[in-house]
Amino acid sequence: MFVVPNLLFGGAERHVATLLPALDRERFEPSVVCLNEGGHLFGELVEHGVPATDLQRSKREVPATLVDLVRLLRRTRPDMVICRGFTAEAIGRLAGVLAGVPARVVWMHNCGDIRPRSRAHRVIDRLLRPATTAVYGVAHTQVPYLTEVLHYDPSRVHIVHNGVVLDTSSPSPAEDRAVGAAAREELGIGADDPVVGIVAMLREEKDH
């Protein structure tokens, strides 16, 4: 069971929406629970037959969210909870312990914090560290952050790179060149000028 704040816009959210439907159903029974609202990617999971629940709880409703999640875990009895986002990491791991879930995993996509973590944040992290079976990262550059800053045991840190879904309806090379030429002309870029592009959310932590 993946425990996430929501499934609105973002790379981590898109990863959940593409990964869970693609898992081998003969080996895995994936499910997801959103602590807050589901978001537009939530519907995609439902369409693919992935059991999905949105608790519709706000960040201020931590005790009620915890109770809801413990009840859900006891009813569905997953072998593992994978938590992403600080609120989900805190509530998900604690709920996993209370519900007797065998494995409690933190799944991180960042390699640092924009601002120093609050004292409460650090205390919660420290208290839940022993209850963390494993920490999944998506890139090896995260390892120093996970082990030296967040102090997770290196033996519990595992890097699993994001898979990428290749679009079989991609344009042909000729169509690509035609679109590229039109875009260059529109933007006033010469045919031989080097161009670098980036696709990402325009958020502070992306450091564009």
PDB file of C-alpha atoms in Angstrom:
ATOM      1  CA  MET A   1       0.000   0.000   0.000  1.00  0.00           C
ATOM      2  CA  PHE A   2       1.321   3.401  -1.019  1.00  0.00           C
ATOM      3  CA  VAL A   3       0.468   6.198   1.436  1.00  0.00           C
ATOM      4  CA  VAL A   4       0.708   9.676  -0.083  1.00  0.00           C
ATOM      5  CA  PRO A   5      -0.654  13.150   0.734  1.00  0.00           C
ATOM      6  CA  ASN A   6      -2.530  13.373  -2.589  1.00  0.00           C
ATOM      7  CA  LEU A   7      -2.258  12.613  -6.291  1.00  0.00           C
ATOM      8  CA  LEU A   8      -2.306  16.105  -7.751  1.00  0.00           C
ATOM      9  CA  PHE A   9       0.390  17.401 -10.126  1.00  0.00           C
ATOM     10  CA  GLY A  10       4.043  16.385  -9.787  1.00  0.00           C
ATOM     11  CA  GLY A  11       6.640  13.815 -10.764  1.00  0.00           C
ATOM     12  CA  ALA A  12       6.313  11.695  -7.615  1.00  0.00           C
ATOM     13  CA  GLU A  13       2.551  11.680  -8.028  1.00  0.00           C
ATOM     14  CA  ARG A  14       2.836  10.706 -11.687  1.00  0.00           C
ATOM     15  CA  HIS A  15       5.240   7.934 -10.709  1.00  0.00           C
ATOM     16  CA  VAL A  16       2.593   6.362  -8.446  1.00  0.00           C
ATOM     17  CA  ALA A  17      -0.047   6.656 -11.167  1.00  0.00           C
ATOM     18  CA  THR A  18       2.170   4.896 -13.747  1.00  0.00           C
ATOM     19  CA  LEU A  19       3.919   2.364 -11.492  1.00  0.00           C
ATOM     20  CA  LEU A  20       0.983   0.759  -9.691  1.00  0.00           C
ATOM     21  CA  PRO A  21      -1.065  -0.222 -12.770  1.00  0.00           C
ATOM     22  CA  ALA A  22       2.099  -1.696 -14.342  1.00  0.00           C
ATOM     23  CA  LEU A  23       2.993  -4.010 -11.443  1.00  0.00           C
ATOM     24  CA  ASP A  24       2.678  -7.738 -12.123  1.00  0.00           C
ATOM     25  CA  ARG A  25      -0.686  -8.652 -10.563  1.00  0.00           C
ATOM     26  CA  GLU A  26       0.444 -12.265 -10.173  1.00  0.00           C
ATOM     27  CA  ARG A  27       3.123 -11.061  -7.751  1.00  0.00           C
ATOM     28  CA  PHE A  28       1.723  -7.850  -6.247  1.00  0.00           C
ATOM     29  CA  GLU A  29      -1.613  -6.473  -5.092  1.00  0.00           C
ATOM     30  CA  PRO A  30      -1.003  -2.702  -5.214  1.00  0.00           C
ATOM     31  CA  SER A  31      -3.221  -0.148  -3.519  1.00  0.00           C
ATOM     32  CA  VAL A  32      -2.961   3.515  -2.597  1.00  0.00           C
ATOM     33  CA  VAL A  33      -4.411   5.782   0.050  1.00  0.00           C
ATOM     34  CA  CYS A  34      -4.371   9.590  -0.165  1.00  0.00           C
ATOM     35  CA  LEU A  35      -4.495  11.307   3.197  1.00  0.00           C
ATOM     36  CA  ASN A  36      -5.970  14.477   1.682  1.00  0.00           C
ATOM     37  CA  GLU A  37      -7.895  14.800  -1.572  1.00  0.00           C
ATOM     38  CA  GLY A  38      -7.352  12.302  -4.341  1.00  0.00           C
ATOM     39  CA  GLY A  39      -6.495  14.606  -7.232  1.00  0.00           C
ATOM     40  CA  HIS A  40      -6.835  14.046 -10.976  1.00  0.00           C
ATOM     41  CA  LEU A  41      -4.287  11.178 -11.038  1.00  0.00           C
ATOM     42  CA  PHE A  42      -6.404   9.343  -8.453  1.00  0.00           C
ATOM     43  CA  GLY A  43      -9.030   8.693 -11.120  1.00  0.00           C
ATOM     44  CA  GLU A  44      -6.435   7.134 -13.423  1.00  0.00           C
ATOM     45  CA  LEU A  45      -5.621   4.519 -10.794  1.00  0.00           C
ATOM     46  CA  VAL A  46      -9.287   3.730 -10.281  1.00  0.00           C
ATOM     47  CA  GLU A  47      -9.737   3.316 -14.045  1.00  0.00           C
ATOM     48  CA  HIS A  48      -6.886   0.783 -14.054  1.00  0.00           C
ATOM     49  CA  GLY A  49      -8.514  -1.208 -11.258  1.00  0.00           C
ATOM     50  CA  VAL A  50      -6.051  -0.215  -8.523  1.00  0.00           C
ATOM     51  CA  PRO A  51      -7.822  -0.037  -5.130  1.00  0.00           C
ATOM     52  CA  ALA A  52      -7.602   3.640  -4.124  1.00  0.00           C
ATOM     53  CA  THR A  53      -8.918   5.476  -1.078  1.00  0.00           C
ATOM     54  CA  ASP A  54      -8.861   9.188  -0.310  1.00  0.00           C
ATOM     55  CA  LEU A  55      -9.424   9.987   3.360  1.00  0.00           C
ATOM     56  CA  GLN A  56     -10.254  13.657   2.641  1.00  0.00           C
ATOM     57  CA  ARG A  57      -8.463  14.731   5.819  1.00  0.00           C
ATOM     58  CA  SER A  58      -6.634  18.042   6.277  1.00  0.00           C
ATOM     59  CA  LYS A  59      -3.163  18.448   7.792  1.00  0.00           C
ATOM     60  CA  ARG A  60      -4.809  19.612  11.022  1.00  0.00           C
ATOM     61  CA  GLU A  61      -6.698  16.345  11.447  1.00  0.00           C
ATOM     62  CA  VAL A  62      -3.709  14.187  12.331  1.00  0.00           C
ATOM     63  CA  PRO A  63      -5.368  12.066  15.085  1.00  0.00           C
ATOM     64  CA  ALA A  64      -8.422  11.334  12.914  1.00  0.00           C
ATOM     65  CA  THR A  65      -6.195  10.573   9.916  1.00  0.00           C
ATOM     66  CA  LEU A  66      -4.156   8.146  12.002  1.00  0.00           C
ATOM     67  CA  VAL A  67      -7.292   6.350  13.220  1.00  0.00           C
ATOM     68  CA  ASP A  68      -8.660   6.115   9.666  1.00  0.00           C
ATOM     69  CA  LEU A  69      -5.395   4.714   8.331  1.00  0.00           C
ATOM     70  CA  VAL A  70      -4.955   2.159  11.128  1.00  0.00           C
ATOM     71  CA  ARG A  71      -8.476   0.880  10.487  1.00  0.00           C
ATOM     72  CA  LEU A  72      -7.801   0.643   6.764  1.00  0.00           C
ATOM     73  CA  LEU A  73      -4.513  -1.209   7.289  1.00  0.00           C
ATOM     74  CA  ARG A  74      -6.095  -3.673   9.712  1.00  0.00           C
ATOM     75  CA  ARG A  75      -8.882  -4.340   7.235  1.00  0.00           C
ATOM     76  CA  THR A  76      -6.702  -4.764   4.131  1.00  0.00           C
ATOM     77  CA  ARG A  77      -3.615  -6.255   5.855  1.00  0.00           C
ATOM     78  CA  PRO A  78      -0.886  -5.203   3.372  1.00  0.00           C
ATOM     79  CA  ASP A  79       2.595  -6.713   3.628  1.00  0.00           C
ATOM     80  CA  MET A  80       4.210  -3.303   3.176  1.00  0.00           C
ATOM     81  CA  VAL A  81       3.352   0.376   3.459  1.00  0.00           C
ATOM     82  CA  ILE A  82       5.401   2.769   1.318  1.00  0.00           C
ATOM     83  CA  CYS A  83       5.107   6.387   2.449  1.00  0.00           C
ATOM     84  CA  ARG A  84       6.002   9.567   0.517  1.00  0.00           C
ATOM     85  CA  GLY A  85       5.854  13.113   1.878  1.00  0.00           C
ATOM     86  CA  PHE A  86       6.559  14.067   5.492  1.00  0.00           C
ATOM     87  CA  THR A  87       2.965  13.868   6.754  1.00  0.00           C
ATOM     88  CA  ALA A  88       2.474  10.506   5.044  1.00  0.00           C
ATOM     89  CA  GLU A  89       5.860   9.304   6.329  1.00  0.00           C
ATOM     90  CA  ALA A  90       4.957  10.156   9.917  1.00  0.00           C
ATOM     91  CA  ILE A  91       1.361   8.947   9.956  1.00  0.00           C
ATOM     92  CA  GLY A  92       1.986   6.002   7.630  1.00  0.00           C
ATOM     93  CA  ARG A  93       4.851   4.512   9.626  1.00  0.00           C
ATOM     94  CA  LEU A  94       3.087   4.958  12.950  1.00  0.00           C
ATOM     95  CA  ALA A  95      -0.117   3.463  11.567  1.00  0.00           C
ATOM     96  CA  GLY A  96       1.920   0.591  10.153  1.00  0.00           C
ATOM     97  CA  VAL A  97       3.364  -0.176  13.579  1.00  0.00           C
ATOM     98  CA  LEU A  98      -0.043   0.022  15.277  1.00  0.00           C
ATOM     99  CA  ALA A  99      -1.668  -2.156  12.617  1.00  0.00           C
ATOM    100  CA  GLY A 100       1.128  -4.724  12.630  1.00  0.00           C
ATOM    101  CA  VAL A 101       2.227  -4.198   9.018  1.00  0.00           C
ATOM    102  CA  PRO A 102       5.456  -6.229   8.551  1.00  0.00           C
ATOM    103  CA  ALA A 103       7.372  -3.667   6.464  1.00  0.00           C
ATOM    104  CA  ARG A 104       7.279   0.146   6.725  1.00  0.00           C
ATOM    105  CA  VAL A 105       9.137   2.004   3.992  1.00  0.00           C
ATOM    106  CA  VAL A 106       9.918   5.673   3.337  1.00  0.00           C
ATOM    107  CA  TRP A 107      10.140   6.581  -0.352  1.00  0.00           C
ATOM    108  CA  MET A 108      12.075   9.807  -0.973  1.00  0.00           C
ATOM    109  CA  HIS A 109      12.603  11.815  -4.145  1.00  0.00           C
ATOM    110  CA  ASN A 110      14.592  14.772  -2.797  1.00  0.00           C
ATOM    111  CA  CYS A 111      18.285  15.155  -2.009  1.00  0.00           C
ATOM    112  CA  GLY A 112      18.052  18.029   0.461  1.00  0.00           C
ATOM    113  CA  ASP A 113      15.793  20.531   2.178  1.00  0.00           C
ATOM    114  CA  ILE A 114      15.217  24.106   1.035  1.00  0.00           C
ATOM    115  CA  ARG A 115      14.954  25.209   4.648  1.00  0.00           C
ATOM    116  CA  PRO A 116      16.233  23.473   7.799  1.00  0.00           C
ATOM    117  CA  ARG A 117      13.779  20.969   9.210  1.00  0.00           C
ATOM    118  CA  SER A 118      11.920  22.138  12.309  1.00  0.00           C
ATOM    119  CA  ARG A 119      12.763  20.683  15.707  1.00  0.00           C
ATOM    120  CA  ALA A 120       9.437  18.824  15.757  1.00  0.00           C
ATOM    121  CA  HIS A 121      10.195  17.407  12.325  1.00  0.00           C
ATOM    122  CA  ARG A 122      13.615  16.178  13.465  1.00  0.00           C
ATOM    123  CA  VAL A 123      12.208  14.620  16.650  1.00  0.00           C
ATOM    124  CA  ILE A 124       9.489  12.748  14.737  1.00  0.00           C
ATOM    125  CA  ASP A 125      12.091  11.498  12.255  1.00  0.00           C
ATOM    126  CA  ARG A 126      14.335  10.274  15.065  1.00  0.00           C
ATOM    127  CA  LEU A 127      11.503   8.502  16.908  1.00  0.00           C
ATOM    128  CA  LEU A 128      10.272   6.735  13.765  1.00  0.00           C
ATOM    129  CA  ARG A 129      13.699   5.785  12.428  1.00  0.00           C
ATOM    130  CA  PRO A 130      13.769   2.420  14.283  1.00  0.00           C
ATOM    131  CA  ALA A 131      10.304   1.624  12.859  1.00  0.00           C
ATOM    132  CA  THR A 132      11.549   2.172   9.297  1.00  0.00           C
ATOM    133  CA  THR A 133      12.279  -1.111   7.538  1.00  0.00           C
ATOM    134  CA  ALA A 134      13.848   0.516   4.487  1.00  0.00           C
ATOM    135  CA  VAL A 135      14.323   3.824   2.699  1.00  0.00           C
ATOM    136  CA  TYR A 136      13.911   3.938  -1.069  1.00  0.00           C
ATOM    137  CA  GLY A 137      15.587   6.646  -3.101  1.00  0.00           C
ATOM    138  CA  VAL A 138      15.417   7.223  -6.849  1.00  0.00           C
ATOM    139  CA  ALA A 139      19.012   8.390  -7.477  1.00  0.00           C
ATOM    140  CA  HIS A 140      22.424   7.593  -6.007  1.00  0.00           C
ATOM    141  CA  THR A 141      23.061  11.300  -5.400  1.00  0.00           C
ATOM    142  CA  GLN A 142      20.480  11.064  -2.591  1.00  0.00           C
ATOM    143  CA  VAL A 143      22.533   8.623  -0.510  1.00  0.00           C
ATOM    144  CA  PRO A 144      24.671  11.218   1.376  1.00  0.00           C
ATOM    145  CA  TYR A 145      21.506  13.168   2.263  1.00  0.00           C
ATOM    146  CA  LEU A 146      19.682  10.043   3.467  1.00  0.00           C
ATOM    147  CA  THR A 147      22.584   8.680   5.497  1.00  0.00           C
ATOM    148  CA  GLU A 148      24.547  11.726   6.664  1.00  0.00           C
ATOM    149  CA  VAL A 149      21.767  14.302   7.079  1.00  0.00           C
ATOM    150  CA  LEU A 150      18.730  12.158   7.911  1.00  0.00           C
ATOM    151  CA  HIS A 151      20.899   9.508   9.611  1.00  0.00           C
ATOM    152  CA  TYR A 152      19.298   6.420   8.112  1.00  0.00           C
ATOM    153  CA  ASP A 153      21.312   3.221   8.363  1.00  0.00           C
ATOM    154  CA  PRO A 154      23.104   2.823   4.988  1.00  0.00           C
ATOM    155  CA  SER A 155      22.172  -0.872   4.956  1.00  0.00           C
ATOM    156  CA  ARG A 156      18.501   0.136   4.844  1.00  0.00           C
ATOM    157  CA  VAL A 157      18.877   2.579   1.939  1.00  0.00           C
ATOM    158  CA  HIS A 158      18.058   1.208  -1.508  1.00  0.00           C
ATOM    159  CA  ILE A 159      18.061   3.077  -4.823  1.00  0.00           C
ATOM    160  CA  VAL A 160      15.318   2.131  -7.297  1.00  0.00           C
ATOM    161  CA  HIS A 161      15.399   4.289 -10.418  1.00  0.00           C
ATOM    162  CA  ASN A 162      12.112   5.569 -11.820  1.00  0.00           C
ATOM    163  CA  GLY A 163      10.798   3.642 -14.781  1.00  0.00           C
ATOM    164  CA  VAL A 164       9.742   5.579 -17.853  1.00  0.00           C
ATOM    165  CA  VAL A 165       6.714   4.741 -19.983  1.00  0.00           C
ATOM    166  CA  LEU A 166       7.641   5.102 -23.658  1.00  0.00           C
ATOM    167  CA  ASP A 167       4.851   6.549 -25.768  1.00  0.00           C
ATOM    168  CA  THR A 168       4.303   4.274 -28.764  1.00  0.00           C
ATOM    169  CA  SER A 169       2.518   7.098 -30.606  1.00  0.00           C
ATOM    170  CA  SER A 170       5.552   9.404 -30.647  1.00  0.00           C
ATOM    171  CA  PRO A 171       6.025  11.507 -33.813  1.00  0.00           C
ATOM    172  CA  SER A 172       8.348  10.298 -36.541  1.00  0.00           C
ATOM    173  CA  PRO A 173      11.839  11.873 -36.820  1.00  0.00           C
ATOM    174  CA  ALA A 174      10.620  13.920 -39.807  1.00  0.00           C
ATOM    175  CA  GLU A 175       7.663  15.234 -37.796  1.00  0.00           C
ATOM    176  CA  ASP A 176      10.002  15.985 -34.884  1.00  0.00           C
ATOM    177  CA  ARG A 177      12.283  18.021 -37.154  1.00  0.00           C
ATOM    178  CA  ALA A 178       9.331  19.946 -38.619  1.00  0.00           C
ATOM    179  CA  VAL A 179       7.988  20.802 -35.164  1.00  0.00           C
ATOM    180  CA  GLY A 180      11.466  21.762 -33.968  1.00  0.00           C
ATOM    181  CA  ALA A 181      12.063  24.019 -36.966  1.00  0.00           C
ATOM    182  CA  ALA A 182       8.734  25.761 -36.438  1.00  0.00           C
ATOM    183  CA  ALA A 183       9.469  26.271 -32.732  1.00  0.00           C
ATOM    184  CA  ARG A 184      12.942  27.682 -33.475  1.00  0.00           C
ATOM    185  CA  GLU A 185      11.496  30.119 -36.001  1.00  0.00           C
ATOM    186  CA  GLU A 186       8.768  31.229 -33.593  1.00  0.00           C
ATOM    187  CA  LEU A 187      11.291  31.798 -30.788  1.00  0.00           C
ATOM    188  CA  GLY A 188      13.931  33.403 -33.000  1.00  0.00           C
ATOM    189  CA  ILE A 189      16.460  30.592 -32.478  1.00  0.00           C
ATOM    190  CA  GLY A 190      18.890  29.879 -35.311  1.00  0.00           C
ATOM    191  CA  ALA A 191      18.965  26.453 -36.955  1.00  0.00           C
ATOM    192  CA  ASP A 192      22.482  25.783 -35.614  1.00  0.00           C
ATOM    193  CA  ASP A 193      22.065  27.396 -32.196  1.00  0.00           C
ATOM    194  CA  PRO A 194      22.317  24.884 -29.298  1.00  0.00           C
ATOM    195  CA  VAL A 195      19.096  24.481 -27.308  1.00  0.00           C
ATOM    196  CA  VAL A 196      18.722  23.082 -23.800  1.00  0.00           C
ATOM    197  CA  GLY A 197      15.286  22.278 -22.404  1.00  0.00           C
ATOM    198  CA  ILE A 198      13.917  21.125 -19.056  1.00  0.00           C
ATOM    199  CA  VAL A 199      10.514  19.752 -18.149  1.00  0.00           C
ATOM    200  CA  ALA A 200       9.655  20.212 -14.479  1.00  0.00           C
ATOM    201  CA  MET A 201       7.354  21.920 -12.032  1.00  0.00           C
ATOM    202  CA  LEU A 202       8.453  25.543 -11.536  1.00  0.00           C
ATOM    203  CA  ARG A 203       8.998  25.181  -7.797  1.00  0.00           C
ATOM    204  CA  GLU A 204      11.725  26.570  -5.578  1.00  0.00           C
ATOM    205  CA  GLU A 205      13.327  23.204  -4.813  1.00  0.00           C
ATOM    206  CA  LYS A 206      13.847  22.530  -8.538  1.00  0.00           C
ATOM    207  CA  ASP A 207      16.429  25.349  -8.563  1.00  0.00           C
ATOM    208  CA  HIS A 208      15.957  26.349 -12.190  1.00  0.00           C
TER     209      HIS A 208
END
